[in-house]
């Protein structure tokens, strides 16, 4: 039982927000930790090209497969409880992953860490939606949550690179595990429990079908790098299509569906979900590949690569905090669209790289993309919970972040295929040409996504309220 005692409401709310934001930050630290040390990690685990792609994509699989389910669990069975369990799963998975020197074991534990991270992210936004009423207070809290996303992305690669230089790439995962355990204890003591008044019920068939379908899809994308017409790849795509179609059918008929399909007719829900997907498939995908590229093609050290990533992610943190000052009269979809178009501009500036390019060549594009990413992150946290019925903040968070990490896994694979496709000439020149093409592709994805979000309201009919969802307190 929690030892929290009711005191000053403002203090209580700040403590709750701090724990929720730190939990999200630690998940993003776990997500980005391999980025700056991917070459050392792959070499230590004797991972080939396919194994390296799996290392980068594996946590996305766990996140994408479990976010909707854990969002429902958080709403129904307790958001604090789900947050605490998620943190402990992240800690356990991180420790086991570095104790077994095998690439398959490491990939599997990264999937487990993704499942734990899904519980943390879904419950953290649900906690914020419950604690802060719609309006300026929730907008400010969502800005802090958005900043925590950028902070995790900033800290993960830098922490990993520094510890790898001092001792080993394993050390970042030990530090992460300790931090998760400490925060789990703090959450149990400081965060009051909350849940939806109208329990929706866990949709077990839907959860299993979604997890299986997404896992098959992402496995097909990763393995497709070895050849898109290989029997295994074709079978995986077919399985994914069938299972995801069954998921939609089950969700349509189930009274306890974890995703209300009527929301697909809601302009706000569609805009937020699409923006999250494009964020993953665009800027996150290119940034996930950047550190390995900088080391292999340009000879920039792991710490140098981490600092360049930091210039993007740290800028997004500052912008996300400042974005709460944006007038509430600015619609969320407009803020998302402007942010994504700004991301596209930043990514376009990362093209035209040559063999003589140094770290300074990347800074303008990274800073512009960072400013725009901060605008997007601040809006996503707010729109994820504002676009669903009251009391279903966990479901909104789960759907939004599922889209983000499915987009990330797809985007990482697409970028890797483009950037490492064999080309005539020297290997370094081929990598650089691949990078320039991948930057244009991800910029195009961001631009098209931004325009689609901006005009989503003209193409989507208003959602029909689901009578099974009660008002709830948040």
PDB file of C-alpha atoms in Angstrom, residues 38-39 42-43 45-57 103 107 221-227 289 296 412-413 415-422 431:
ATOM      1  CA  UNK A  38      25.808   0.430 -31.896  1.00  0.00           C
ATOM      2  CA  UNK A  39      29.103  -0.423 -33.594  1.00  0.00           C
ATOM      3  CA  UNK A  42      27.263  -5.225 -32.552  1.00  0.00           C
ATOM      4  CA  UNK A  43      30.959  -6.171 -32.525  1.00  0.00           C
ATOM      5  CA  UNK A  45      27.723  -9.572 -29.699  1.00  0.00           C
ATOM      6  CA  UNK A  46      29.086 -10.700 -33.087  1.00  0.00           C
ATOM      7  CA  UNK A  47      25.995  -9.288 -34.777  1.00  0.00           C
ATOM      8  CA  UNK A  48      25.936  -9.008 -38.553  1.00  0.00           C
ATOM      9  CA  UNK A  49      23.957  -6.488 -40.579  1.00  0.00           C
ATOM     10  CA  UNK A  50      20.647  -8.194 -39.802  1.00  0.00           C
ATOM     11  CA  UNK A  51      21.519  -8.560 -36.123  1.00  0.00           C
ATOM     12  CA  UNK A  52      22.412  -4.880 -35.890  1.00  0.00           C
ATOM     13  CA  UNK A  53      19.067  -3.894 -37.397  1.00  0.00           C
ATOM     14  CA  UNK A  54      17.315  -6.176 -34.898  1.00  0.00           C
ATOM     15  CA  UNK A  55      19.165  -4.477 -32.024  1.00  0.00           C
ATOM     16  CA  UNK A  56      17.881  -1.093 -33.211  1.00  0.00           C
ATOM     17  CA  UNK A  57      14.319  -2.317 -33.866  1.00  0.00           C
ATOM     18  CA  UNK A 103      22.785 -11.233 -29.882  1.00  0.00           C
ATOM     19  CA  UNK A 107      17.328  -8.724 -28.818  1.00  0.00           C
ATOM     20  CA  UNK A 221      10.479  -5.610 -42.405  1.00  0.00           C
ATOM     21  CA  UNK A 222      13.717  -6.425 -40.604  1.00  0.00           C
ATOM     22  CA  UNK A 223      14.253  -9.757 -42.345  1.00  0.00           C
ATOM     23  CA  UNK A 224      13.284  -8.194 -45.668  1.00  0.00           C
ATOM     24  CA  UNK A 225      16.701  -6.604 -45.836  1.00  0.00           C
ATOM     25  CA  UNK A 226      18.028 -10.035 -46.764  1.00  0.00           C
ATOM     26  CA  UNK A 227      15.670 -10.162 -49.768  1.00  0.00           C
ATOM     27  CA  UNK A 289      20.791   5.486 -37.948  1.00  0.00           C
ATOM     28  CA  UNK A 296      31.472   4.251 -40.235  1.00  0.00           C
ATOM     29  CA  UNK A 412      14.558   2.417 -39.151  1.00  0.00           C
ATOM     30  CA  UNK A 413      14.260  -0.529 -41.529  1.00  0.00           C
ATOM     31  CA  UNK A 415      16.425   4.013 -43.721  1.00  0.00           C
ATOM     32  CA  UNK A 416      18.799   1.083 -43.212  1.00  0.00           C
ATOM     33  CA  UNK A 417      17.764  -0.469 -46.546  1.00  0.00           C
ATOM     34  CA  UNK A 418      18.241   2.826 -48.401  1.00  0.00           C
ATOM     35  CA  UNK A 419      21.445   3.874 -46.675  1.00  0.00           C
ATOM     36  CA  UNK A 420      23.276   0.547 -46.934  1.00  0.00           C
ATOM     37  CA  UNK A 421      22.083  -0.531 -50.398  1.00  0.00           C
ATOM     38  CA  UNK A 422      25.159  -1.602 -52.409  1.00  0.00           C
ATOM     39  CA  UNK A 431      27.353   5.133 -47.344  1.00  0.00           C
TER      40      UNK A 431
END
